[in-house]
CSV table of C-alpha atoms and ligand atoms in Angstrom, one decimal:
chain,number,residue,atom,x,y,z
C,252,MET,CA,-80.8,72.2,-13.0
C,253,THR,CA,-78.0,74.5,-12.1
C,254,LYS,CA,-76.6,71.9,-10.2
C,255,GLN,CA,-76.6,69.8,-13.7
C,256,LEU,CA,-75.4,73.1,-15.8
C,257,THR,CA,-72.4,73.7,-13.2
C,258,ARG,CA,-71.4,69.9,-13.2
C,259,ARG,CA,-71.4,70.1,-17.3
C,260,GLU,CA,-69.5,73.2,-17.0
C,261,PHE,CA,-66.9,71.4,-14.6
C,262,ILE,CA,-66.6,68.3,-16.7
C,263,LYS,CA,-66.3,70.5,-20.0
C,264,ARG,CA,-63.6,72.7,-18.6
C,265,ASN,CA,-61.5,69.5,-17.1
C,266,ALA,CA,-62.2,67.6,-20.5
C,267,LEU,CA,-60.9,70.8,-22.1
C,268,THR,CA,-58.0,71.4,-20.4
C,269,GLY,CA,-57.0,67.7,-19.7
C,270,LEU,CA,-56.6,68.4,-15.8
C,271,ALA,CA,-57.3,65.4,-13.9
C,272,SER,CA,-60.6,65.1,-12.8
C,273,GLY,CA,-60.6,62.0,-10.5
C,274,LEU,CA,-62.3,60.6,-13.7
C,275,PRO,CA,-60.5,58.7,-16.5
C,276,LEU,CA,-60.5,61.3,-19.4
C,277,SER,CA,-62.6,58.4,-21.5
C,278,LEU,CA,-65.4,58.5,-18.8
C,279,ILE,CA,-65.8,62.0,-19.1
C,280,ALA,CA,-65.9,62.1,-23.1
C,281,ASN,CA,-68.4,59.3,-22.7
C,282,HIS,CA,-70.6,60.9,-20.6
C,283,ALA,CA,-70.8,64.4,-22.1
C,284,SER,CA,-71.7,62.5,-25.4
C,285,GLN,CA,-74.0,59.9,-23.7
C,286,PRO,CA,-78.0,60.3,-24.5
C,287,ALA,CA,-80.1,61.5,-21.9
C,288,ILE,CA,-82.2,58.5,-22.5
C,289,LEU,CA,-79.5,56.3,-21.4
C,290,GLY,CA,-78.2,58.2,-18.5
C,291,GLY,CA,-76.2,60.9,-20.2
C,292,GLN,CA,-77.1,64.6,-19.2
C,293,PRO,CA,-79.4,66.4,-21.7
C,294,ALA,CA,-78.6,68.3,-24.7
C,295,TRP,CA,-81.0,71.4,-23.4
C,296,ASN,CA,-80.5,71.3,-19.8
C,297,LYS,CA,-81.3,75.0,-19.3
C,298,GLY,CA,-85.1,75.4,-18.0
C,299,SER,CA,-87.9,76.2,-20.4
C,300,TRP,CA,-88.0,77.1,-24.1
C,301,PRO,CA,-89.0,80.8,-25.0
C,302,ILE,CA,-92.5,80.6,-23.7
C,303,TRP,CA,-95.7,81.0,-26.3
C,304,PRO,CA,-97.4,83.2,-26.6
C,305,GLN,CA,-95.5,86.2,-25.3
C,306,TRP,CA,-97.1,88.9,-23.4
C,307,ASN,CA,-95.1,92.3,-22.1
C,308,PRO,CA,-97.5,94.2,-19.6
C,309,GLU,CA,-95.5,97.8,-20.1
C,310,THR,CA,-96.1,97.5,-23.9
C,311,ASP,CA,-98.9,95.6,-24.8
C,312,GLU,CA,-101.5,96.1,-21.6
C,313,LYS,CA,-102.8,100.3,-21.9
C,314,GLU,CA,-104.3,99.1,-25.7
C,315,LEU,CA,-106.2,96.2,-24.2
C,316,LEU,CA,-107.1,98.2,-20.5
C,317,SER,CA,-108.2,101.1,-22.6
C,318,VAL,CA,-110.6,99.0,-24.5
C,319,ILE,CA,-111.6,97.2,-21.9
C,320,ARG,CA,-112.5,100.2,-19.6
C,321,SER,CA,-114.1,102.1,-22.6
C,322,GLY,CA,-117.2,99.7,-22.2
C,323,ILE,CA,-117.2,99.4,-26.2
C,324,TRP,CA,-116.4,95.3,-26.5
C,325,SER,CA,-118.4,94.8,-30.0
C,326,ARG,CA,-116.7,95.2,-33.1
C,327,ALA,CA,-115.7,98.9,-33.4
C,328,THR,CA,-112.5,100.7,-33.9
C,329,ALA,CA,-110.1,98.2,-32.7
C,330,VAL,CA,-110.9,96.0,-35.2
C,331,THR,CA,-111.1,98.3,-38.2
C,332,GLU,CA,-107.4,99.2,-37.5
C,333,PHE,CA,-106.1,95.8,-37.0
C,334,GLU,CA,-107.6,95.0,-40.2
C,335,LYS,CA,-105.9,98.0,-41.5
C,336,ARG,CA,-102.6,97.2,-40.0
C,337,TRP,CA,-102.9,93.5,-41.3
C,338,ALA,CA,-103.9,94.5,-44.9
C,339,ASN,CA,-101.1,96.5,-45.0
C,340,ALA,CA,-98.3,93.7,-43.4
C,341,VAL,CA,-99.7,91.5,-46.3
C,342,GLY,CA,-99.9,93.8,-49.3
C,343,THR,CA,-103.9,93.7,-50.2
C,344,GLN,CA,-106.4,96.7,-50.3
C,345,ARG,CA,-108.5,94.7,-47.9
C,346,CYS,CA,-108.6,92.6,-44.7
C,347,LEU,CA,-111.5,91.2,-42.5
C,348,ALA,CA,-110.9,90.0,-39.2
C,349,LEU,CA,-113.3,87.2,-37.6
C,350,VAL,CA,-113.9,84.8,-35.2
C,351,ASN,CA,-111.1,82.0,-36.5
C,352,GLY,CA,-108.9,80.9,-39.4
C,353,THR,CA,-111.6,77.8,-40.1
C,354,ASN,CA,-114.4,80.4,-40.4
C,355,ALA,CA,-112.0,83.2,-42.7
C,356,LEU,CA,-111.6,79.4,-45.0
C,357,VAL,CA,-115.6,78.8,-44.4
C,358,THR,CA,-116.5,82.5,-45.5
C,359,ALA,CA,-113.9,82.6,-48.1
C,360,LEU,CA,-115.2,80.0,-50.2
C,361,ALA,CA,-119.0,80.6,-49.4
C,362,GLN,CA,-118.3,84.2,-50.7
C,363,PHE,CA,-117.0,82.7,-54.1
C,364,ASN,CA,-120.0,80.6,-54.3
C,365,ILE,CA,-118.1,77.2,-53.9
C,366,GLN,CA,-121.3,74.9,-53.1
C,367,ALA,CA,-122.9,71.5,-53.2
C,368,GLY,CA,-122.0,69.8,-56.5
C,369,ASP,CA,-118.6,71.6,-56.7
C,370,GLU,CA,-114.4,69.9,-56.3
C,371,VAL,CA,-111.9,72.0,-54.4
C,372,ILE,CA,-108.7,70.9,-54.5
C,373,VAL,CA,-106.8,70.8,-51.5
C,374,PRO,CA,-103.2,69.0,-50.2
C,375,PRO,CA,-103.7,65.6,-47.6
C,376,TYR,CA,-100.8,67.5,-45.4
C,377,THR,CA,-102.5,70.3,-43.4
C,378,PHE,CA,-104.5,70.7,-40.5
C,379,ILE,CA,-108.0,69.5,-40.7
C,380,ALA,CA,-109.5,72.9,-41.0
C,381,THR,CA,-108.5,73.1,-44.4
C,382,VAL,CA,-111.1,70.2,-45.3
C,383,THR,CA,-113.7,70.8,-42.9
C,384,ALA,CA,-114.3,74.3,-44.4
C,385,VAL,CA,-114.8,72.9,-47.4
C,386,LEU,CA,-117.1,70.1,-45.8
C,387,SER,CA,-119.2,72.9,-44.6
C,388,ASN,CA,-119.9,74.2,-47.8
C,389,GLY,CA,-121.0,71.0,-49.0
C,390,ALA,CA,-118.2,70.9,-51.5
C,391,LEU,CA,-116.2,67.6,-52.0
C,392,PRO,CA,-112.1,67.9,-51.5
C,393,VAL,CA,-110.0,66.5,-53.8
C,394,PHE,CA,-106.5,65.6,-52.7
C,395,VAL,CA,-103.7,65.8,-54.7
C,396,ASP,CA,-100.6,64.5,-53.1
C,397,VAL,CA,-97.1,66.2,-51.8
C,398,ASP,CA,-93.9,66.6,-52.7
C,399,PRO,CA,-92.1,65.2,-49.9
C,400,GLU,CA,-88.8,67.1,-49.9
C,401,THR,CA,-91.1,70.8,-49.5
C,402,PHE,CA,-93.9,69.0,-47.5
C,403,GLN,CA,-96.7,71.0,-49.6
C,404,ILE,CA,-99.0,70.5,-52.4
C,405,ASP,CA,-96.9,69.3,-55.8
C,406,PRO,CA,-98.2,70.9,-58.5
C,407,ALA,CA,-96.9,68.4,-60.9
C,408,LYS,CA,-100.2,66.8,-59.8
C,409,ILE,CA,-103.1,69.0,-59.8
C,410,GLU,CA,-104.3,68.9,-63.3
C,411,ALA,CA,-104.5,65.2,-63.5
C,412,LYS,CA,-107.2,66.0,-60.5
C,413,ILE,CA,-109.3,68.6,-62.2
C,414,THR,CA,-112.9,67.6,-63.3
C,415,PRO,CA,-115.5,69.9,-65.0
C,416,ARG,CA,-116.7,70.0,-61.5
C,417,THR,CA,-113.5,71.4,-59.8
C,418,LYS,CA,-114.5,75.7,-58.4
C,419,ALA,CA,-111.2,76.1,-56.4
C,420,ILE,CA,-107.7,75.1,-55.0
C,421,ILE,CA,-106.7,75.7,-51.6
C,422,PRO,CA,-102.8,75.8,-51.3
C,423,VAL,CA,-101.8,75.6,-48.1
C,424,HIS,CA,-98.4,77.1,-47.0
C,425,ILE,CA,-97.9,74.5,-44.6
C,426,LEU,CA,-95.8,74.5,-41.4
C,427,GLY,CA,-95.3,78.3,-42.7
C,428,LEU,CA,-93.3,77.1,-46.0
C,429,PRO,CA,-94.8,78.9,-48.9
C,430,ALA,CA,-96.5,76.2,-51.3
C,431,ASP,CA,-95.4,76.9,-55.0
C,432,MET,CA,-97.5,79.8,-55.9
C,433,ALA,CA,-96.1,80.4,-59.6
C,434,PRO,CA,-97.6,76.8,-61.4
C,435,ILE,CA,-100.1,76.8,-59.2
C,436,MET,CA,-101.7,80.1,-60.4
C,437,ALA,CA,-101.1,79.4,-64.1
C,438,ILE,CA,-103.0,76.1,-63.2
C,439,ALA,CA,-105.8,78.2,-62.0
C,440,LYS,CA,-105.8,80.5,-64.6
C,441,LYS,CA,-106.0,78.0,-67.2
C,442,HIS,CA,-109.2,76.1,-65.6
C,443,ASN,CA,-110.4,79.5,-64.8
C,444,LEU,CA,-110.3,78.3,-60.7
C,445,ILE,CA,-110.3,80.2,-57.6
C,446,VAL,CA,-107.0,80.3,-55.6
C,447,ILE,CA,-108.0,80.7,-51.5
C,448,GLU,CA,-104.6,80.3,-50.0
C,449,ASP,CA,-104.5,78.9,-46.4
C,450,ALA,CA,-101.8,81.0,-44.8
C,451,CYS,CA,-103.2,80.0,-41.2
C,452,GLN,CA,-99.5,79.1,-40.7
C,453,ALA,CA,-97.5,81.5,-43.0
C,454,HIS,CA,-97.7,84.9,-41.3
C,455,LEU,CA,-95.3,87.2,-42.9
C,456,ALA,CA,-93.9,84.2,-45.0
C,457,GLU,CA,-93.2,85.7,-49.0
C,458,TYR,CA,-92.7,83.8,-52.6
C,459,GLN,CA,-91.2,86.1,-55.3
C,460,ASN,CA,-91.2,89.0,-52.5
C,461,LYS,CA,-94.8,88.9,-52.1
C,462,LYS,CA,-96.6,88.0,-49.2
C,463,VAL,CA,-98.3,84.8,-49.2
C,464,GLY,CA,-102.1,85.2,-49.2
C,465,SER,CA,-101.9,88.3,-51.3
C,466,ILE,CA,-101.0,86.4,-54.5
C,467,GLY,CA,-104.5,84.3,-54.8
C,468,ASP,CA,-108.2,85.5,-55.1
C,469,ALA,CA,-108.2,85.5,-51.5
C,470,GLY,CA,-105.9,84.3,-48.3
C,471,CYS,CA,-107.1,83.1,-44.8
C,472,PHE,CA,-105.0,83.4,-41.8
C,473,SER,CA,-105.6,82.1,-38.1
C,474,PHE,CA,-104.6,83.9,-34.7
C,475,GLN,CA,-105.0,80.7,-32.7
C,476,ASN,CA,-102.6,80.6,-29.3
C,477,SER,CA,-100.2,78.5,-31.2
C,478,LYS,CA,-99.9,80.3,-34.3
C,479,ASN,CA,-97.0,82.8,-34.9
C,480,LEU,CA,-99.6,85.6,-34.4
C,481,ALA,CA,-101.2,84.7,-31.5
C,482,VAL,CA,-104.4,86.2,-30.2
C,483,GLY,CA,-106.2,82.9,-28.4
C,484,GLU,CA,-108.8,82.9,-31.3
C,485,GLY,CA,-109.1,84.7,-34.4
C,486,GLY,CA,-108.7,84.7,-38.4
C,487,ALA,CA,-108.9,86.9,-41.0
C,488,ILE,CA,-109.4,87.0,-45.2
C,489,VAL,CA,-107.3,89.3,-47.3
C,490,SER,CA,-108.2,90.2,-50.7
C,491,ASN,CA,-108.2,92.6,-53.4
C,492,ASN,CA,-111.5,91.9,-54.4
C,493,ASN,CA,-113.5,94.7,-53.2
C,494,ALA,CA,-117.1,92.9,-53.9
C,495,PHE,CA,-115.8,89.5,-52.7
C,496,MET,CA,-114.7,91.5,-49.4
C,497,ASP,CA,-118.4,92.9,-48.9
C,498,ARG,CA,-119.6,90.2,-49.8
C,499,CYS,CA,-117.4,88.2,-47.0
C,500,TYR,CA,-118.2,91.0,-44.1
C,501,SER,CA,-121.8,91.3,-44.6
C,502,TYR,CA,-121.8,87.3,-44.3
C,503,THR,CA,-120.2,87.5,-41.3
C,504,ASN,CA,-122.6,90.2,-39.9
C,505,PHE,CA,-126.1,88.4,-40.6
C,506,GLY,CA,-126.0,89.3,-44.3
C,507,ASN,CA,-126.5,93.2,-43.7
C,508,PRO,CA,-124.6,95.3,-46.2
C,509,TYR,CA,-121.3,96.2,-46.0
C,510,GLY,CA,-121.0,99.1,-43.6
C,511,THR,CA,-124.2,98.7,-41.7
C,512,PRO,CA,-123.2,99.7,-38.4
C,513,VAL,CA,-122.6,96.6,-35.3
C,514,GLY,CA,-125.6,96.8,-33.4
C,515,SER,CA,-128.1,98.0,-36.0
C,516,VAL,CA,-131.5,96.1,-35.7
C,517,SER,CA,-132.7,96.6,-38.9
C,518,THR,CA,-133.6,93.4,-41.3
C,519,GLY,CA,-132.1,95.1,-44.4
C,520,SER,CA,-130.0,92.1,-44.9
C,521,THR,CA,-129.4,91.5,-48.7
C,522,MET,CA,-128.2,87.8,-48.4
C,523,GLN,CA,-128.2,84.9,-46.1
C,524,GLY,CA,-125.5,85.7,-43.4
C,525,THR,CA,-124.3,84.5,-40.1
C,526,LYS,CA,-122.4,86.0,-37.1
C,527,LEU,CA,-118.4,85.7,-37.0
C,528,ARG,CA,-117.6,89.1,-35.5
C,529,TRP,CA,-114.2,89.5,-33.9
C,530,THR,CA,-114.0,91.4,-30.5
C,531,GLU,CA,-112.2,94.6,-29.7
C,532,TYR,CA,-110.1,93.3,-27.2
C,533,GLN,CA,-109.2,90.5,-29.5
C,534,ALA,CA,-108.0,93.1,-31.5
C,535,ALA,CA,-106.0,95.0,-29.0
C,536,ILE,CA,-104.1,92.2,-28.3
C,537,GLY,CA,-103.7,91.3,-32.2
C,538,LEU,CA,-102.2,94.9,-32.1
C,539,ALA,CA,-100.0,94.3,-29.3
C,540,GLN,CA,-98.2,90.9,-31.4
C,541,LEU,CA,-98.2,92.4,-34.6
C,542,GLN,CA,-95.4,95.1,-32.9
C,543,ARG,CA,-93.4,91.7,-32.8
C,544,LEU,CA,-94.1,89.8,-35.4
C,545,ASP,CA,-91.5,91.2,-38.3
C,546,ALA,CA,-88.5,90.9,-35.8
C,547,GLN,CA,-89.9,87.2,-34.7
C,548,THR,CA,-90.4,86.4,-38.4
C,549,THR,CA,-86.2,87.4,-39.1
C,550,LEU,CA,-85.3,85.6,-36.4
C,551,ARG,CA,-86.9,82.2,-37.0
C,552,ASN,CA,-85.8,82.2,-40.3
C,553,GLU,CA,-82.4,82.7,-39.1
C,554,ASN,CA,-82.2,80.0,-36.4
C,555,ALA,CA,-84.3,77.4,-38.9
C,556,ALA,CA,-81.5,78.1,-41.6
C,557,TYR,CA,-78.8,77.6,-39.2
C,558,LEU,CA,-80.1,74.5,-37.7
C,559,LYS,CA,-80.8,73.2,-40.9
C,560,SER,CA,-77.1,73.7,-41.8
C,561,LYS,CA,-76.4,71.9,-38.6
C,562,ILE,CA,-78.5,68.7,-39.1
C,563,LYS,CA,-78.1,68.2,-42.9
C,564,ASP,CA,-75.4,66.4,-43.1
C,565,ILE,CA,-76.3,63.7,-40.2
C,566,PRO,CA,-77.1,60.8,-42.1
C,567,GLY,CA,-81.0,59.8,-42.0
C,568,ILE,CA,-82.0,63.6,-41.4
C,569,ARG,CA,-83.7,65.4,-44.3
C,570,PRO,CA,-84.4,68.9,-43.5
C,571,TYR,CA,-87.0,70.8,-45.6
C,572,ARG,CA,-86.2,72.5,-48.8
C,573,LEU,CA,-88.0,75.8,-49.5
C,574,TYR,CA,-88.5,76.2,-53.7
C,575,ASP,CA,-86.4,78.6,-55.5
C,576,HIS,CA,-89.4,81.8,-55.3
C,577,VAL,CA,-89.3,81.7,-51.6
C,578,THR,CA,-88.0,85.1,-50.7
C,579,LYS,CA,-89.0,84.4,-46.9
C,580,ALA,CA,-90.5,81.6,-45.0
C,581,ALA,CA,-92.6,82.1,-41.5
C,582,PHE,CA,-91.4,78.7,-39.9
C,583,HIS,CA,-94.7,77.8,-37.9
C,584,LEU,CA,-92.7,74.8,-37.7
C,585,PHE,CA,-89.5,73.3,-38.2
C,586,PRO,CA,-89.6,70.1,-40.1
C,587,PHE,CA,-87.6,67.3,-41.4
C,588,ARG,CA,-87.9,63.6,-42.5
C,589,TYR,CA,-86.4,60.9,-40.3
C,590,ASP,CA,-84.9,57.9,-42.0
C,591,THR,CA,-85.4,55.0,-39.2
C,592,GLN,CA,-83.2,52.9,-41.7
C,593,GLN,CA,-79.8,55.2,-41.3
C,594,PHE,CA,-80.5,55.5,-37.6
C,595,LYS,CA,-79.8,51.3,-37.3
C,596,GLY,CA,-83.5,50.7,-37.2
C,597,LEU,CA,-84.1,53.1,-34.5
C,598,SER,CA,-87.9,53.6,-35.0
C,599,ARG,CA,-89.3,57.2,-35.2
C,600,ALA,CA,-91.1,56.7,-31.5
C,601,ASP,CA,-88.0,55.6,-30.0
C,602,PHE,CA,-86.1,58.7,-32.1
C,603,LEU,CA,-88.9,61.4,-30.8
C,604,GLU,CA,-88.8,59.8,-27.3
C,605,ALA,CA,-84.9,59.9,-27.0
C,606,LEU,CA,-84.9,63.8,-28.1
C,607,ARG,CA,-87.7,64.6,-25.7
C,608,ALA,CA,-85.4,62.8,-22.9
C,609,GLU,CA,-82.8,65.4,-24.4
C,610,ASP,CA,-85.4,68.3,-23.3
C,611,ILE,CA,-85.9,68.8,-27.0
C,612,PRO,CA,-89.7,69.3,-27.4
C,613,CYS,CA,-90.8,67.3,-30.6
C,614,SER,CA,-94.0,66.0,-32.8
C,615,SER,CA,-94.7,63.5,-35.1
C,616,GLY,CA,-97.1,65.7,-37.0
C,617,TYR,CA,-99.9,65.1,-39.0
C,618,THR,CA,-101.6,61.9,-39.7
C,619,THR,CA,-103.0,61.1,-43.4
C,620,LEU,CA,-106.0,63.1,-43.2
C,621,ASN,CA,-107.5,62.0,-46.9
C,622,THR,CA,-108.0,58.4,-45.3
C,623,GLN,CA,-109.7,59.6,-42.3
C,624,PRO,CA,-113.4,58.0,-41.3
C,625,PHE,CA,-115.2,61.5,-40.9
C,626,LEU,CA,-115.0,62.0,-45.0
C,627,ALA,CA,-117.3,58.8,-45.5
C,628,GLU,CA,-119.3,59.7,-42.8
C,629,THR,CA,-120.0,63.2,-44.0
C,630,PHE,CA,-120.9,61.8,-47.4
C,631,LYS,CA,-123.7,59.9,-45.7
C,632,SER,CA,-125.9,63.1,-45.4
C,633,LYS,CA,-128.3,64.4,-47.7
C,634,ILE,CA,-126.7,67.1,-49.1
C,635,TYR,CA,-123.9,64.7,-50.6
C,636,GLN,CA,-125.9,62.1,-51.2
C,637,ASN,CA,-128.0,64.5,-53.7
C,638,SER,CA,-125.2,66.2,-55.1
C,639,TYR,CA,-122.5,63.8,-56.2
C,640,SER,CA,-123.1,60.6,-57.8
C,641,ARG,CA,-123.0,57.2,-55.7
C,642,GLU,CA,-119.8,55.8,-57.7
C,643,LEU,CA,-117.9,59.2,-57.3
C,644,LEU,CA,-118.7,59.0,-53.2
C,645,ALA,CA,-117.9,55.4,-53.1
C,646,SER,CA,-114.6,56.2,-54.8
C,647,HIS,CA,-113.4,58.5,-53.0
C,648,LYS,CA,-110.8,56.7,-50.6
C,649,GLU,CA,-109.3,55.4,-53.4
C,650,HIS,CA,-109.2,58.1,-56.2
C,651,ASN,CA,-107.6,60.2,-53.4
C,652,HIS,CA,-104.6,58.1,-52.5
C,653,CYS,CA,-101.6,59.8,-51.9
C,654,PRO,CA,-98.7,57.7,-51.5
C,655,GLN,CA,-95.9,60.1,-51.0
C,656,ASN,CA,-97.9,61.7,-48.0
C,657,ASP,CA,-98.6,58.5,-46.3
C,658,GLN,CA,-95.1,58.1,-46.6
C,659,LEU,CA,-94.3,61.5,-45.2
C,660,CYS,CA,-96.5,61.3,-42.3
C,661,LYS,CA,-94.7,58.2,-41.2
C,662,GLU,CA,-90.8,60.4,-41.6
C,663,ALA,CA,-91.9,63.6,-40.5
C,664,VAL,CA,-90.6,65.4,-37.2
C,665,TRP,CA,-91.6,69.1,-35.8
C,666,PHE,CA,-89.9,71.3,-34.1
C,667,THR,CA,-92.4,74.0,-32.6
C,668,GLN,CA,-91.8,78.2,-33.7
C,669,ASN,CA,-91.3,79.2,-30.5
C,670,MET,CA,-87.8,77.2,-30.2
C,671,LEU,CA,-86.7,79.3,-33.1
C,672,LEU,CA,-86.9,82.0,-31.2
C,673,ALA,CA,-84.4,80.7,-28.7
C,674,SER,CA,-80.1,81.5,-29.2
C,675,ARG,CA,-78.0,80.1,-31.9
C,676,ASN,CA,-76.5,78.7,-29.6
C,677,ASP,CA,-79.5,76.5,-28.4
C,678,MET,CA,-79.9,75.4,-32.1
C,679,GLU,CA,-76.5,73.7,-31.9
C,680,ARG,CA,-77.9,71.9,-28.7
C,681,ILE,CA,-80.7,70.5,-30.5
C,682,ALA,CA,-78.0,69.2,-33.3
C,683,SER,CA,-75.8,68.2,-30.8
C,684,ALA,CA,-78.8,66.0,-29.1
C,685,ILE,CA,-79.7,64.9,-32.8
C,686,GLU,CA,-76.1,63.9,-33.3
C,687,LYS,CA,-75.7,61.8,-29.7
C,688,ILE,CA,-78.8,60.0,-30.7
C,689,TYR,CA,-77.2,58.9,-34.1
C,690,GLN,CA,-74.3,58.2,-32.5
C,691,ASN,CA,-75.8,55.9,-30.1
C,692,ALA,CA,-78.8,54.5,-32.2
C,693,GLU,CA,-78.1,51.0,-31.7
C,694,LYS,CA,-77.8,51.0,-28.0
C,695,ILE,CA,-80.7,53.1,-28.2
C,696,LYS,CA,-82.8,50.9,-29.9
C,697,THR,CA,-81.4,47.8,-27.6
C,698,ARG,CA,-81.7,49.5,-24.1
C,699,SER,CA,-84.0,47.9,-22.1
C,700,LYS,CA,-87.4,49.7,-21.2
C,701,LYS,CA,-88.9,50.0,-17.9
W,1768,PLP,C1,-105.0,76.9,-37.4
W,1768,PLP,C2,-105.0,76.3,-39.1
W,1768,PLP,C3,-106.7,76.5,-39.5
W,1768,PLP,C4,-107.8,77.1,-38.6
W,1768,PLP,O1,-107.2,77.9,-37.8
W,1768,PLP,P1,-108.1,78.2,-36.7
W,1768,PLP,O2,-107.8,79.6,-35.8
W,1768,PLP,O3,-107.7,77.4,-35.7
W,1768,PLP,O4,-109.6,78.1,-37.0
W,1768,PLP,C5,-106.6,76.2,-41.0
W,1768,PLP,N1,-105.8,75.6,-41.7
W,1768,PLP,C6,-104.5,75.5,-41.2
W,1768,PLP,C7,-103.2,75.2,-42.0
W,1768,PLP,C8,-104.0,76.1,-39.4
W,1768,PLP,O5,-102.9,75.4,-39.1
């Protein structure tokens, strides 16, 4: 690495000053602008990107060690402290921490009484857990197509999908970019629907200066290892609805009434429950991560805006658009759409390969969730067969066709959030890598593959 850097510096300096380097100038320029996939220098070329998750022994280990040494590992004061801080950060009265984001969604749906026979509106452009949470409660996911410019559920398409069975909408702030909550809340109000925000990728994102997760009836978060607030595993439900939050708590603690201490063996359960409690050491890790989240979120917003400004004019690169009411995003991912045609027919797969050769990690993102076979498989079970008409289940795939999303899944390219924690100069390296690939698209397309 050091060797390459030195050589690059050398070439740059010589190219700038025009000093004789033993190579013709045209060759030097060619070498610097040659895509790595064709033998040039990688645009990144600096060793690893910012690592994720972050851990700082000096500031982070005191609290964790004291929890471990205390021997109190089941839910107690550290979990309560984390809940208080997270509710405060999001701007809700209540927060319940639990095992993961998936079960935050399962619990929230169950405690709004959503069950077999009900329909829940979801976007197709999301992580699979949004949909499995609906299925876990025996409800039917109904997919509403996306706005490809924003990657979010298209509010203009929601009402056409509402039926007498519709009970809830799950807007997902996917990629950490807020969904268009104002029209979604208006539709929900008009049709008397529950709104559960899937904010699992959108920690501290804001819409009209309100944190996402605090806008609907409830919000769900994930603290899985890759997420912007990383604990390994973890999740939270936030809400201002006290009765609902009491029920959520009970559900995750065997149905014991809210406030029943952990470890109680009495059979005072008032409702059906399960066990989804978080541990003290997870809370201690969460409290450590929480201290950095605000500054990291600001940095991601700054770098994302800068990177967007640097690549938006490259033909065929269409970065995300934020809705006008978005006051801050979380940028769990940095997304753009890639247009093969503008890149001389260079396929997205080849574009990604060329970017990776530049040492720029990237992904093609989600596949079409609404067409996956697990849906039809699930509908074969008794609970679906007994709760929905044969016609409804048989026509589900056809009625949930989402052409915009089909196209989006073919065009999307993602960068992960940790890359946005690098420097401004590093954003320029990403942009120059894309620029190089654009300039050499034809040559990359026709390169000989070994
Ligand atoms: C990560 C994620 C979940 C699930 O969270 P886990 O903690 O992994 O269970 C749900 N929805 C979305 C959009 C996610 O990204």
